[in-house]
PDB file of C-alpha atoms and ligand atoms in Angstrom:
ATOM      1  CA  MET A   1     133.191  12.064 -21.320  1.00 43.00           C
ATOM      2  CA  ARG A   2     130.378  13.279 -23.847  1.00 49.00           C
ATOM      3  CA  ASN A   3     130.304  10.817 -26.678  1.00 48.00           C
ATOM      4  CA  ARG A   4     126.749   9.819 -26.387  1.00 60.00           C
ATOM      5  CA  LYS A   5     125.325  11.126 -29.807  1.00 73.00           C
ATOM      6  CA  ILE A   6     122.452  13.003 -29.959  1.00 83.00           C
ATOM      7  CA  LYS A   7     120.786  12.761 -33.366  1.00 85.00           C
ATOM      8  CA  ILE A   8     118.013  15.337 -32.849  1.00 91.00           C
ATOM      9  CA  LYS A   9     118.616  18.869 -33.747  1.00 91.00           C
ATOM     10  CA  LYS A  10     116.602  21.976 -33.016  1.00 94.00           C
ATOM     11  CA  GLY A  11     113.688  22.330 -35.603  1.00 94.00           C
ATOM     12  CA  ASP A  12     113.364  18.644 -36.050  1.00 94.00           C
ATOM     13  CA  THR A  13     110.083  16.960 -35.976  1.00 95.00           C
ATOM     14  CA  VAL A  14     109.985  14.224 -33.332  1.00 96.00           C
ATOM     15  CA  LEU A  15     107.880  11.348 -32.132  1.00 96.00           C
ATOM     16  CA  LEU A  16     107.365  10.748 -28.273  1.00 95.00           C
ATOM     17  CA  LEU A  17     107.769   7.169 -27.563  1.00 95.00           C
ATOM     18  CA  ALA A  18     107.056   7.249 -23.919  1.00 91.00           C
ATOM     19  CA  GLY A  19     105.344   9.046 -21.282  1.00 86.00           C
ATOM     20  CA  LYS A  20     101.750  10.903 -21.234  1.00 85.00           C
ATOM     21  CA  ASP A  21     102.340  12.397 -24.596  1.00 90.00           C
ATOM     22  CA  LYS A  22     103.391   9.054 -26.127  1.00 94.00           C
ATOM     23  CA  GLY A  23     102.590   8.909 -29.873  1.00 95.00           C
ATOM     24  CA  LYS A  24     102.464  12.582 -30.453  1.00 95.00           C
ATOM     25  CA  LYS A  25     104.629  14.409 -32.784  1.00 95.00           C
ATOM     26  CA  GLY A  26     106.041  17.877 -32.307  1.00 95.00           C
ATOM     27  CA  LYS A  27     108.884  20.204 -33.008  1.00 96.00           C
ATOM     28  CA  VAL A  28     112.112  20.501 -31.249  1.00 97.00           C
ATOM     29  CA  LEU A  29     112.623  23.925 -29.532  1.00 96.00           C
ATOM     30  CA  GLU A  30     115.696  23.361 -28.008  1.00 96.00           C
ATOM     31  CA  VAL A  31     118.372  20.538 -27.503  1.00 96.00           C
ATOM     32  CA  LEU A  32     120.105  20.350 -23.945  1.00 96.00           C
ATOM     33  CA  THR A  33     123.184  18.784 -24.781  1.00 93.00           C
ATOM     34  CA  ASP A  34     124.514  18.418 -21.355  1.00 93.00           C
ATOM     35  CA  LYS A  35     121.239  16.761 -20.089  1.00 94.00           C
ATOM     36  CA  VAL A  36     120.967  14.536 -23.235  1.00 94.00           C
ATOM     37  CA  ALA A  37     117.275  15.902 -23.452  1.00 96.00           C
ATOM     38  CA  ALA A  38     115.304  18.215 -25.722  1.00 96.00           C
ATOM     39  CA  ILE A  39     112.623  20.396 -25.208  1.00 97.00           C
ATOM     40  CA  VAL A  40     109.625  19.697 -27.649  1.00 96.00           C
ATOM     41  CA  GLU A  41     106.749  22.031 -28.590  1.00 94.00           C
ATOM     42  CA  ARG A  42     103.524  21.308 -26.676  1.00 89.00           C
ATOM     43  CA  MET A  43     104.983  17.971 -25.356  1.00 92.00           C
ATOM     44  CA  ASN A  44     105.708  17.294 -21.432  1.00 92.00           C
ATOM     45  CA  VAL A  45     104.033  20.700 -20.454  1.00 90.00           C
ATOM     46  CA  ALA A  46     103.620  21.279 -16.773  1.00 89.00           C
ATOM     47  CA  LYS A  47     101.594  23.882 -15.195  1.00 90.00           C
ATOM     48  CA  ARG A  48     104.017  26.324 -13.247  1.00 87.00           C
ATOM     49  CA  HIS A  49     102.986  28.870 -10.857  1.00 89.00           C
ATOM     50  CA  GLN A  50     104.926  31.863 -11.654  1.00 86.00           C
ATOM     51  CA  ARG A  51     105.559  34.666  -9.242  1.00 89.00           C
ATOM     52  CA  PRO A  52     105.028  38.124 -10.660  1.00 91.00           C
ATOM     53  CA  SER A  53     108.154  39.829 -11.825  1.00 88.00           C
ATOM     54  CA  GLN A  54     109.130  42.941 -13.917  1.00 89.00           C
ATOM     55  CA  ASN A  55     108.357  41.366 -17.165  1.00 85.00           C
ATOM     56  CA  PHE A  56     105.635  38.900 -16.018  1.00 85.00           C
ATOM     57  CA  PRO A  57     102.418  39.799 -14.042  1.00 89.00           C
ATOM     58  CA  GLY A  58     102.333  36.308 -12.434  1.00 88.00           C
ATOM     59  CA  GLY A  59      99.980  33.412 -12.645  1.00 91.00           C
ATOM     60  CA  ILE A  60     100.164  29.818 -14.039  1.00 90.00           C
ATOM     61  CA  ILE A  61     102.136  29.192 -17.232  1.00 87.00           C
ATOM     62  CA  ASP A  62     102.710  26.203 -19.411  1.00 88.00           C
ATOM     63  CA  LYS A  63     106.463  25.200 -19.345  1.00 87.00           C
ATOM     64  CA  ALA A  64     107.706  22.530 -21.656  1.00 90.00           C
ATOM     65  CA  LEU A  65     110.159  20.221 -19.607  1.00 93.00           C
ATOM     66  CA  PRO A  66     112.906  18.417 -21.070  1.00 95.00           C
ATOM     67  CA  ILE A  67     112.406  14.970 -22.605  1.00 96.00           C
ATOM     68  CA  PRO A  68     115.453  12.433 -22.668  1.00 95.00           C
ATOM     69  CA  VAL A  69     116.367  12.039 -26.201  1.00 94.00           C
ATOM     70  CA  SER A  70     115.978   8.201 -25.634  1.00 93.00           C
ATOM     71  CA  LYS A  71     112.367   8.774 -25.580  1.00 95.00           C
ATOM     72  CA  LEU A  72     112.353  10.730 -28.856  1.00 95.00           C
ATOM     73  CA  MET A  73     112.450   9.349 -32.547  1.00 93.00           C
ATOM     74  CA  LEU A  74     113.293  11.499 -35.503  1.00 92.00           C
ATOM     75  CA  VAL A  75     110.158  11.817 -37.690  1.00 93.00           C
ATOM     76  CA  CYS A  76     111.468  11.870 -41.456  1.00 91.00           C
ATOM     77  CA  PRO A  77     110.611  15.154 -43.111  1.00 87.00           C
ATOM     78  CA  ARG A  78     109.977  13.243 -46.561  1.00 87.00           C
ATOM     79  CA  CYS A  79     108.093   9.975 -45.714  1.00 90.00           C
ATOM     80  CA  GLY A  80     106.745  11.448 -42.574  1.00 89.00           C
ATOM     81  CA  GLU A  81     107.455   8.167 -40.498  1.00 89.00           C
ATOM     82  CA  PRO A  82     109.411   7.726 -37.375  1.00 90.00           C
ATOM     83  CA  ALA A  83     112.811   6.906 -38.750  1.00 84.00           C
ATOM     84  CA  ARG A  84     115.965   5.309 -37.720  1.00 84.00           C
ATOM     85  CA  VAL A  85     118.606   7.720 -38.571  1.00 83.00           C
ATOM     86  CA  SER A  86     121.930   6.914 -40.418  1.00 85.00           C
ATOM     87  CA  SER A  87     124.867   8.926 -40.263  1.00 81.00           C
ATOM     88  CA  LYS A  88     126.947   9.628 -43.266  1.00 78.00           C
ATOM     89  CA  GLU A  89     129.807  11.945 -44.357  1.00 81.00           C
ATOM     90  CA  VAL A  90     129.354  13.914 -47.443  1.00 78.00           C
ATOM     91  CA  GLU A  91     132.032  16.469 -48.337  1.00 83.00           C
ATOM     92  CA  GLY A  92     133.308  16.487 -44.766  1.00 85.00           C
ATOM     93  CA  LYS A  93     129.930  17.128 -43.389  1.00 82.00           C
ATOM     94  CA  ARG A  94     128.111  14.734 -41.017  1.00 81.00           C
ATOM     95  CA  LEU A  95     124.738  14.169 -42.459  1.00 86.00           C
ATOM     96  CA  ARG A  96     121.638  12.342 -41.171  1.00 88.00           C
ATOM     97  CA  GLY A  97     119.737  10.292 -43.448  1.00 88.00           C
ATOM     98  CA  CYS A  98     116.503   8.331 -43.168  1.00 90.00           C
ATOM     99  CA  VAL A  99     116.906   4.565 -43.119  1.00 85.00           C
ATOM    100  CA  ARG A 100     113.405   4.155 -44.504  1.00 83.00           C
ATOM    101  CA  CYS A 101     113.475   6.275 -47.455  1.00 89.00           C
ATOM    102  CA  GLY A 102     116.913   7.230 -47.867  1.00 84.00           C
ATOM    103  CA  GLU A 103     116.313  10.987 -47.741  1.00 82.00           C
ATOM    104  CA  VAL A 104     119.150  13.286 -46.197  1.00 83.00           C
ATOM    105  CA  VAL A 105     117.411  14.953 -43.364  1.00 79.00           C
ATOM    106  CA  ASP A 106     120.068  17.668 -43.240  1.00 78.00           C
ATOM    107  CA  LYS A 107     120.547  19.962 -46.203  1.00 62.00           C
ATOM    108  CA  VAL A 108     123.913  21.151 -46.867  1.00 51.00           C
TER     109      VAL A 108
HETATM  110 ZN1   ZN B 201     112.238   8.806 -44.833  1.00 62.52          ZN
END
């Protein structure tokens, strides 16, 4: 059963609601549907010791760890405020809209 809706998409700007990066905004790099989590640019970064490999000389790398989507809030591209998202159907497509200013976040 996978009917938990993820309202965040790749490329969105989101606000982090919890954790050490609380209050920061960042861009979604990847949405992990099966984990109901997202990887956000420069958020929840952990230092990882990486072994040398063919493509990488080894050392410490910054790795962004997934953040549960429940800790993220979409930031409206128009009003720049964290927005509750409404969902409406236009011409058969499901579009997300900002509750605050009414802007449709998704472009058709
Ligand atoms: Zn808005």
